[in-house]
Structures are given as C-alpha cells and as structure tokens.
C-alpha cells in the first residue's frame, strides 16, 4: 500500500495537450475514481502513473519515492485494462500464476498467492478451466486476480467493467468495492460512468479537458458541485439548468429566465447570494435536481406551468418530462402521481438545494 501524489502533471502529445497541470493526492488505501467524458485525459493520467507514458512536466510519487524515471516494472503497480486479455490456452490457475512465474517467484510462493487471490475472488472452483469455459464476469474476476496475485502497492484500473453487460457490471462493481475494502490496496479507477463513480469511490476526481475540476467524496460532488460542468456530469437524470437574470422582488430574489418564466429563489439561496455581493442584474444559471422539484396538478404560489410530454416509471418513483415554452425539465414524482401526455402541471422550483452558477466562469456561487 502507498499513497500516490501527482504534482503539476502535464502531458502534451506533439501539439495535443491531454493533461494540464494536474495535482492529486491519493491517500494510502483510498479508492479514488477518475471520472470524466471521453478524451478528457483519464487514461493518459493512469498510464503516466503506471510508467507507460512519461509526463511532459511535473512529478509523480508513489509513497515518498519520485518515480518519474522508474520503468513500469519497478513501480510496484498493477494495471487492469478495459480489454483484459487472458491467455486462452492456459487454465485459470496458469493465468493467475503467469505474472509470478515471469517474476521468478518460488513454486511455493506462487501456490500461496494464487490460492489467496482465488479465495478472495471466489474462483477457487474454476482454477482448472480455460477462459472460454467462463462467463464474462468470471473472466473479469480472473483478470482482476492476475493483478491481485502480484500484491502491488497500487491498483490502476481503466474502465475494467466496460465489456460486461449492465447487470453484471453492477454486480462486479459491488464485488470490486468489497474486495478493495478487504485488501485495502490504494486504487485509482478510471470511468466515464458517473453511477460507477458514485458507488465505488471514496473520493471522485472529476476531469474535463485535461484538467481536474473537483476532488471530493461522491455525495459532496453531487450536492456541492464546484461548477456547472460537474453539476451536469454527476447524477442521472442530469440536473436541470435554466439560464436567466437575477432580479430583486420584495426582500428576496427571483430569476427571470429571459422572459420564459420566473423562479422565486428560496430565502436561503437568496441570503447566501446576497452575502456574496451584488448579484442583482447578473446572468446566471439556476441548477435544480429532479428530486428537489415539487410537482403538482394544481396551481400554487410561485409555481411554474409546464406541459407533460413523457414519463419514465422507475419502480417506487417516476421521472416526469415536461416543457414550458422552449424550456425542458425533468422532475421526480412518486409512482402514484398520475399525469397524462399534454397535461398541464405545476412545478415548484424554489428549493434550498438549488444552485446558482456564474454564467461567465461557470463557478458555483451557491
Ligand atoms: N498516444 C497519443 N498520441 C496523441 N494523442 C493522444 C495519445 N493518447 C491520447 N491522446 C489524446 O489525448 C487526449 C486524452 O486521451 P485519453 O485517452 O487520456 O482520454 P480518456 O479520458 O481516457 O478518454 P476515453 O474515456 O475515451 O477513454 C485525447 O484528445 C486523445 O486523443
Ligand atoms: Mg480512456
């Protein structure tokens, strides 16, 4: 086990900047998820930690050791790739033993480690089989086992579940989490799937365009996003964002969404905005999650009129999709809420959990 530190890491391929001035400290035993859209630099960051790519500038430490000039094999890290390749002609046992044989471990040590990894991953009964006799999930576990047997200081995983079907992916990610808890190895895990990040991570580092936007526990990233990008990326369905101008009304504030409708701000939101200076007349984006919206069939004070164009039943709850003028919205309602297509409904958009983003910088101000 070891902590991993990235200091001012930049990677430029010819003239493509892939990673820009990334600073990251992953604690000993932590499960950190690197999350971001395609092309934001996740894999490049991981490959630099593994030693497969040399940063253009900056420093990488594993434990207290500067590893910039250490070749991959001397870094004591194990990387699990998206396209895990098991040797088809070898049994599971041989596949697991292979990395240890290459490193010239003794027979006894190999047996011990293979047994230990197989026990942890619950694949002891599969050791004699060949990869083609395994299910996708079992193959994935063997692939994990191959890095586990090395008992490295750090695990690096690059979208290791993307080859699995949806159900197996959910199941395997629960297993990976439990496994990491059990063995406590520092893990850096790359994904573009925010729900995977939410379930796996102790902390999430959200990346965009080669830059880290926010590093925090999943609940913090979800409830207190640093900026509009992070707010939009975390959560399914995505947060509703309305552009508009802030205006004073009575003792509070309202948002004029450029003539579409007015949103009275919750007093708590108004107060914290006012504390931060003069926001009246400023262009902002108002962010509110589906679960923070009050959905009603009857009109209420300050509520906005929308027309239903769809709904999605999720079990105990449903998501209602509706429009007002050109503005789309998605709101959560209980399963029992009954609405029909084209029906007029009323949405209460004043919530203490709403966010205000500065239109210019995108930064979250409330
Ligand atoms: N060897 C390379 N040569 C040139 N450009 C590269 C190379 N590897 C990556 N890039 C570029 O660097 C940027 C970051 O790529 P990277 O693979 O790190 O993204 P990613 O976040 O892992 O994306 P994905 O989710 O699609 O896997 C992209 O613009 C990519 O085209
Ligand atoms: Mg990638």
Coordinates of C-alpha atoms and ligand atoms in Angstrom, one line a residue:
X1 CA 0.0 0.0 0.0
X2 CA 1.1 3.5 -0.7
X3 CA -0.1 7.0 -1.3
X4 CA 0.2 8.4 -4.8
X5 CA 0.9 12.0 -5.5
X6 CA 0.8 13.9 -8.8
X7 CA 2.4 17.4 -8.8
X8 CA 1.7 19.8 -11.7
X9 CA 1.4 16.9 -14.2
X10 CA 1.2 18.0 -17.8
X11 CA 1.2 15.7 -20.8
X12 CA 1.4 17.1 -24.4
X13 CA 1.3 14.7 -27.3
X14 CA 3.0 16.5 -30.2
X15 CA 0.7 19.5 -30.1
X16 CA -2.3 18.0 -28.3
X17 CA -2.4 18.9 -24.6
X18 CA -4.0 15.8 -23.0
X19 CA -3.4 16.5 -19.3
X20 CA -2.9 20.0 -17.9
X21 CA -1.3 20.8 -14.6
X22 CA -3.0 18.1 -12.6
X23 CA -2.4 18.0 -8.8
X24 CA -3.8 15.0 -7.0
X25 CA -3.0 13.2 -3.7
X26 CA -4.5 9.7 -3.3
X27 CA -4.1 8.5 0.3
X28 CA -2.9 5.2 1.4
X29 CA -5.7 2.6 0.9
X30 CA -8.0 5.1 -0.7
X31 CA -10.3 4.2 -3.7
X32 CA -10.1 7.2 -6.0
X33 CA -12.2 7.4 -9.2
X34 CA -11.0 9.5 -12.1
X35 CA -14.3 10.5 -13.8
X36 CA -14.9 12.5 -17.0
X37 CA -16.1 12.4 -20.5
X38 CA -14.3 10.7 -23.4
X39 CA -11.0 12.3 -24.3
X40 CA -10.6 14.3 -21.0
X41 CA -7.3 12.6 -20.2
X42 CA -8.2 9.8 -17.7
X43 CA -6.3 7.0 -19.4
X44 CA -3.3 9.2 -20.1
X45 CA -3.1 10.1 -16.4
X46 CA -3.3 6.5 -15.4
X47 CA -0.6 5.5 -17.9
X48 CA 1.7 8.1 -16.5
X49 CA 1.3 6.7 -13.0
X50 CA 1.9 3.2 -14.4
X51 CA 5.0 4.5 -16.2
X52 CA 3.8 3.6 -19.7
X53 CA 3.9 7.3 -20.6
X54 CA 6.3 10.0 -19.5
X55 CA 4.8 13.3 -18.4
X56 CA 5.9 16.4 -20.3
X57 CA 6.4 18.1 -17.0
X58 CA 5.5 17.5 -13.3
X59 CA 6.3 14.9 -10.7
X60 CA 4.8 11.6 -9.8
X61 CA 5.4 10.0 -6.3
X62 CA 4.4 6.5 -5.2
X63 CA 4.8 6.5 -1.4
X64 CA 7.6 9.0 -0.9
X65 CA 9.5 8.0 -3.9
X66 CA 9.8 10.1 -7.0
X67 CA 9.1 7.6 -9.8
X68 CA 9.3 9.7 -13.0
X69 CA 12.4 7.8 -14.1
X70 CA 11.4 4.4 -12.8
X71 CA 10.4 1.9 -15.5
X72 CA 6.9 0.3 -15.1
X73 CA 8.2 -3.0 -13.7
X74 CA 9.9 -1.2 -10.8
X75 CA 6.9 0.8 -9.7
X76 CA 5.0 -2.0 -8.0
X77 CA 1.7 -1.0 -9.5
X78 CA -0.7 -3.4 -11.3
X79 CA -2.9 -2.1 -14.1
X80 CA -6.2 -3.7 -15.2
X81 CA -7.2 -2.6 -18.7
X82 CA -10.6 -2.3 -20.3
X83 CA -9.7 -5.1 -22.7
X84 CA -8.4 -7.7 -20.3
X85 CA -6.7 -10.4 -22.2
X86 CA -6.5 -13.8 -20.6
X87 CA -4.3 -16.4 -22.3
X88 CA -6.8 -18.7 -24.0
X89 CA -4.6 -21.8 -23.9
X90 CA -3.9 -21.6 -20.2
X91 CA -6.1 -22.6 -17.3
X92 CA -7.3 -20.1 -14.8
X93 CA -4.6 -21.3 -12.4
X94 CA -1.9 -20.9 -15.1
X95 CA -3.2 -17.4 -16.0
X96 CA -3.0 -16.4 -12.4
X97 CA 0.4 -17.9 -11.9
X98 CA 1.9 -16.4 -15.1
X99 CA 2.8 -12.9 -13.8
X100 CA 4.5 -14.5 -10.8
X101 CA 6.4 -17.0 -12.9
X102 CA 7.7 -14.2 -15.1
X103 CA 8.9 -12.5 -11.9
X104 CA 10.7 -15.7 -10.9
X105 CA 8.7 -16.3 -7.7
X106 CA 9.3 -19.7 -6.0
X107 CA 6.7 -22.5 -6.6
X108 CA 5.5 -22.4 -3.0
X109 CA 5.1 -18.6 -3.1
X110 CA 3.2 -18.9 -6.4
X111 CA 0.8 -21.6 -5.0
X112 CA 0.2 -19.5 -1.8
X113 CA -0.6 -16.3 -3.8
X114 CA -2.8 -18.0 -6.4
X115 CA -4.8 -19.7 -3.6
X116 CA -5.1 -16.4 -1.7
X117 CA -6.3 -14.5 -4.7
X118 CA -8.7 -17.3 -5.8
X119 CA -10.2 -17.4 -2.3
X120 CA -10.7 -13.6 -2.2
X121 CA -12.3 -13.6 -5.7
X122 CA -14.3 -16.8 -5.1
X123 CA -12.9 -18.5 -8.2
X124 CA -11.2 -21.4 -6.5
X125 CA -13.6 -23.8 -8.1
X126 CA -12.6 -22.5 -11.6
X127 CA -8.9 -22.9 -11.4
X128 CA -8.8 -25.9 -13.9
X129 CA -11.0 -24.3 -16.5
X130 CA -9.8 -22.4 -19.6
X131 CA -11.1 -18.8 -20.3
X132 CA -13.6 -19.9 -22.9
X133 CA -15.3 -22.1 -20.3
X134 CA -16.0 -19.0 -18.1
X135 CA -18.7 -16.4 -18.1
X136 CA -17.9 -12.7 -18.8
X137 CA -18.0 -11.9 -15.1
X138 CA -15.8 -14.9 -14.1
X139 CA -13.3 -13.9 -16.8
X140 CA -13.2 -10.4 -15.4
X141 CA -12.5 -11.8 -11.9
X142 CA -9.7 -13.8 -13.2
X143 CA -8.3 -10.7 -14.9
X144 CA -8.5 -8.9 -11.6
X145 CA -6.9 -11.9 -9.9
X146 CA -3.9 -11.6 -12.2
X147 CA -3.1 -8.2 -10.8
X148 CA -4.1 -9.3 -7.3
X149 CA -1.5 -12.1 -7.1
X150 CA 1.2 -9.5 -7.5
X151 CA 0.1 -7.8 -4.3
X152 CA 1.1 -4.5 -5.7
X153 CA 1.3 -1.2 -3.8
X154 CA -1.3 0.4 -6.1
X155 CA -4.0 -0.8 -8.4
X156 CA -4.7 1.1 -11.6
X157 CA -8.0 0.2 -13.3
X158 CA -9.0 1.6 -16.7
X159 CA -12.8 1.0 -17.3
X160 CA -12.4 -2.6 -16.3
X161 CA -16.1 -3.3 -16.4
X162 CA -17.0 -1.8 -19.8
X163 CA -17.0 -5.2 -21.5
X164 CA -19.7 -6.6 -19.2
X165 CA -23.4 -6.3 -19.7
X166 CA -25.4 -3.9 -17.5
X167 CA -26.4 -6.4 -14.8
X168 CA -23.0 -8.0 -14.5
X169 CA -21.4 -4.6 -14.4
X170 CA -23.4 -3.6 -11.3
X171 CA -22.7 -6.9 -9.6
X172 CA -19.0 -6.8 -10.4
X173 CA -18.5 -3.2 -9.2
X174 CA -20.0 -4.2 -5.8
X175 CA -17.5 -7.0 -5.7
X176 CA -14.6 -4.7 -6.6
X177 CA -15.6 -2.4 -3.9
X178 CA -15.9 -5.1 -1.3
X179 CA -12.6 -6.6 -2.5
X180 CA -10.8 -3.2 -2.2
X181 CA -12.2 -2.8 1.3
X182 CA -10.9 -6.2 2.3
X183 CA -7.4 -5.9 0.9
X184 CA -7.1 -2.2 1.4
X185 CA -4.8 -1.5 -1.6
X186 CA -4.7 2.1 -2.9
X187 CA -6.8 2.1 -6.1
X188 CA -7.1 4.6 -8.9
X189 CA -10.1 3.7 -11.1
X190 CA -11.0 5.3 -14.4
X191 CA -14.5 5.5 -15.7
X192 CA -16.8 7.9 -17.6
X193 CA -19.8 6.4 -15.9
X194 CA -21.0 8.6 -13.0
X195 CA -23.0 5.9 -11.3
X196 CA -20.0 3.7 -11.2
X197 CA -18.0 6.6 -9.7
X198 CA -20.8 7.2 -7.1
X199 CA -20.8 3.6 -5.9
X200 CA -17.1 2.8 -5.9
X201 CA -15.3 5.9 -4.9
X202 CA -14.1 7.2 -1.5
X203 CA -13.3 10.3 -3.5
X204 CA -14.0 11.3 -7.1
X205 CA -11.7 13.4 -9.2
X206 CA -13.9 14.9 -12.0
X207 CA -11.9 15.8 -15.1
X208 CA -12.6 17.9 -18.2
X209 CA -10.3 18.9 -21.0
X210 CA -7.3 17.5 -19.2
X211 CA -8.0 19.5 -16.0
X212 CA -9.3 18.3 -12.6
X213 CA -12.5 20.2 -11.8
X214 CA -13.2 18.9 -8.3
X215 CA -11.9 16.2 -6.0
X216 CA -14.3 15.2 -3.2
X217 CA -16.4 12.3 -1.8
X218 CA -19.3 11.4 -4.2
X219 CA -22.0 12.9 -2.1
X220 CA -20.1 16.2 -1.9
X221 CA -19.6 16.2 -5.7
X222 CA -23.3 15.6 -6.1
X223 CA -24.7 18.0 -3.6
X224 CA -22.0 20.7 -3.8
X225 CA -20.6 20.7 -7.3
X226 CA -17.7 23.1 -7.8
X227 CA -19.1 24.3 -11.2
X228 CA -21.7 23.9 -13.8
X229 CA -19.8 21.1 -15.6
X230 CA -19.5 18.9 -12.5
X231 CA -23.2 19.6 -11.7
X232 CA -24.2 18.4 -15.1
X233 CA -22.0 15.4 -15.2
X234 CA -23.0 13.9 -11.8
X235 CA -26.4 12.4 -11.4
X236 CA -29.0 10.7 -13.6
X237 CA -31.1 12.3 -14.9
X238 CA -28.9 15.4 -15.3
X239 CA -29.5 18.4 -13.2
X240 CA -32.0 20.9 -14.7
X241 CA -30.2 24.2 -15.7
X242 CA -32.0 27.4 -16.5
X243 CA -30.2 30.5 -17.8
X244 CA -31.6 33.8 -16.6
X245 CA -31.0 37.1 -14.9
X246 CA -31.4 37.7 -11.1
X247 CA -33.8 40.4 -10.0
X248 CA -35.0 41.8 -6.7
X249 CA -38.5 41.1 -5.6
X250 CA -39.6 42.3 -2.2
X251 CA -37.0 41.2 0.2
X252 CA -35.9 38.2 -1.9
X253 CA -34.6 37.4 -5.4
X254 CA -36.2 35.9 -8.5
X255 CA -34.7 34.5 -11.6
X256 CA -36.1 35.8 -14.9
X257 CA -35.3 33.0 -17.4
X258 CA -35.2 35.5 -20.3
X259 CA -38.9 36.0 -20.5
X260 CA -39.9 32.3 -20.3
X261 CA -40.9 32.2 -16.6
X262 CA -39.9 33.5 -13.2
X263 CA -38.4 31.4 -10.4
X264 CA -38.7 32.8 -6.9
X265 CA -35.5 31.9 -5.1
X266 CA -35.7 30.1 -1.8
X267 CA -34.8 32.5 1.0
X268 CA -31.7 30.5 2.0
X269 CA -30.4 30.7 -1.6
X270 CA -31.2 34.5 -1.8
X271 CA -29.5 35.1 1.5
X272 CA -26.2 33.3 0.6
X273 CA -26.2 35.1 -2.8
X274 CA -26.6 38.5 -1.1
X275 CA -23.8 37.7 1.2
X276 CA -21.5 37.2 -1.8
X277 CA -22.0 40.7 -3.2
X278 CA -24.2 42.3 -5.7
X279 CA -25.8 39.6 -7.9
X280 CA -28.8 41.7 -9.0
X281 CA -28.8 42.1 -12.8
X282 CA -26.2 39.3 -13.3
X283 CA -26.6 36.5 -15.7
X284 CA -26.5 33.1 -14.0
X285 CA -27.6 29.5 -14.5
X286 CA -30.0 28.1 -12.0
X287 CA -29.5 24.4 -11.3
X288 CA -32.1 22.2 -9.6
X289 CA -32.2 18.4 -9.4
X290 CA -35.2 16.4 -10.3
X291 CA -35.7 15.3 -6.7
X292 CA -35.8 18.9 -5.4
X293 CA -38.8 19.9 -7.6
X294 CA -42.3 19.9 -6.2
X295 CA -44.7 18.5 -8.8
X296 CA -48.4 19.4 -8.5
X297 CA -51.6 19.1 -10.6
X298 CA -53.0 22.3 -9.0
X299 CA -51.5 25.7 -9.2
X300 CA -49.6 27.1 -6.2
X301 CA -47.9 30.3 -5.3
X302 CA -44.8 30.9 -7.5
X303 CA -45.1 27.5 -9.2
X304 CA -44.4 27.4 -13.0
X305 CA -46.7 25.9 -15.5
X306 CA -45.4 23.0 -17.7
X307 CA -46.9 20.6 -20.2
X308 CA -46.1 16.9 -19.7
X309 CA -44.5 15.2 -22.8
X310 CA -43.3 12.0 -21.2
X311 CA -42.8 10.0 -18.1
X312 CA -40.5 7.2 -17.0
X313 CA -41.5 4.8 -14.3
X314 CA -38.6 3.7 -12.2
X315 CA -40.4 1.5 -9.6
X316 CA -41.3 3.4 -6.5
X317 CA -40.8 6.7 -8.3
X318 CA -41.1 8.2 -11.7
X319 CA -39.5 11.0 -13.8
X320 CA -41.8 13.4 -15.4
X321 CA -40.6 15.2 -18.6
X322 CA -42.3 18.5 -19.3
X323 CA -41.9 21.7 -21.3
X324 CA -42.6 25.4 -20.8
X325 CA -42.2 27.3 -24.0
X326 CA -38.8 26.1 -25.2
X327 CA -37.6 25.0 -21.8
X328 CA -37.4 21.3 -20.9
X329 CA -37.5 20.0 -17.4
X330 CA -37.3 16.6 -15.6
X331 CA -38.8 16.2 -12.2
X332 CA -39.2 13.3 -9.8
X333 CA -42.6 12.3 -8.6
X334 CA -44.0 9.4 -6.6
X335 CA -45.2 6.4 -8.5
X336 CA -48.7 7.3 -7.5
X337 CA -48.6 10.7 -9.2
X338 CA -50.9 10.4 -12.2
X339 CA -50.5 12.6 -15.2
X340 CA -51.2 12.1 -18.9
X341 CA -49.4 13.4 -22.0
X342 CA -50.1 17.0 -22.8
X343 CA -51.4 17.6 -19.3
X344 CA -50.7 20.9 -17.6
X345 CA -48.8 20.6 -14.3
X346 CA -47.2 23.0 -11.9
X347 CA -43.6 22.8 -10.7
X348 CA -42.4 24.4 -7.6
X349 CA -38.8 25.3 -8.5
X350 CA -37.8 27.2 -5.3
X351 CA -35.6 24.8 -3.3
X352 CA -32.9 25.4 -0.7
X353 CA -30.9 22.8 -2.5
X354 CA -30.8 24.7 -5.8
X355 CA -27.5 26.1 -7.1
X356 CA -26.6 29.3 -8.8
X357 CA -23.7 29.2 -11.3
X358 CA -22.0 32.3 -12.6
X359 CA -22.7 32.5 -16.4
X360 CA -19.2 33.7 -17.2
X361 CA -17.0 31.4 -15.1
X362 CA -19.4 28.5 -14.6
X363 CA -18.4 28.5 -10.9
X364 CA -21.0 27.5 -8.4
X365 CA -21.7 30.6 -6.2
X366 CA -24.4 29.0 -4.1
Ligands
LIG1 N1 -0.6 8.5 -28.0 C1 -1.3 9.6 -28.2 N2 -0.9 10.4 -29.2 C2 -1.6 11.6 -29.4 N3 -2.7 12.0 -28.8 C3 -3.1 11.1 -27.8 C4 -2.5 9.9 -27.5 N4 -3.1 9.3 -26.4 C5 -4.2 10.1 -26.1 N5 -4.2 11.2 -26.9 C6 -5.1 12.3 -26.9 O1 -5.2 12.8 -25.6 C7 -6.5 13.1 -25.1 C8 -6.8 12.4 -23.9 O2 -6.9 11.0 -24.2 P1 -7.2 9.9 -23.1 O3 -7.1 8.5 -23.8 O4 -6.4 10.1 -21.9 O5 -8.7 10.2 -22.8 P2 -9.8 9.4 -21.8 O6 -10.3 10.4 -20.8 O7 -9.2 8.1 -21.3 O8 -11.0 9.1 -22.9 P3 -11.9 7.8 -23.0 O9 -13.0 7.9 -22.0 O10 -12.4 7.9 -24.4 O11 -11.1 6.5 -22.8 C9 -7.4 12.9 -26.3 O12 -7.6 14.1 -27.0 C10 -6.6 11.9 -27.1 O13 -6.9 12.0 -28.5
LIG2 MG1 -9.6 6.1 -21.7

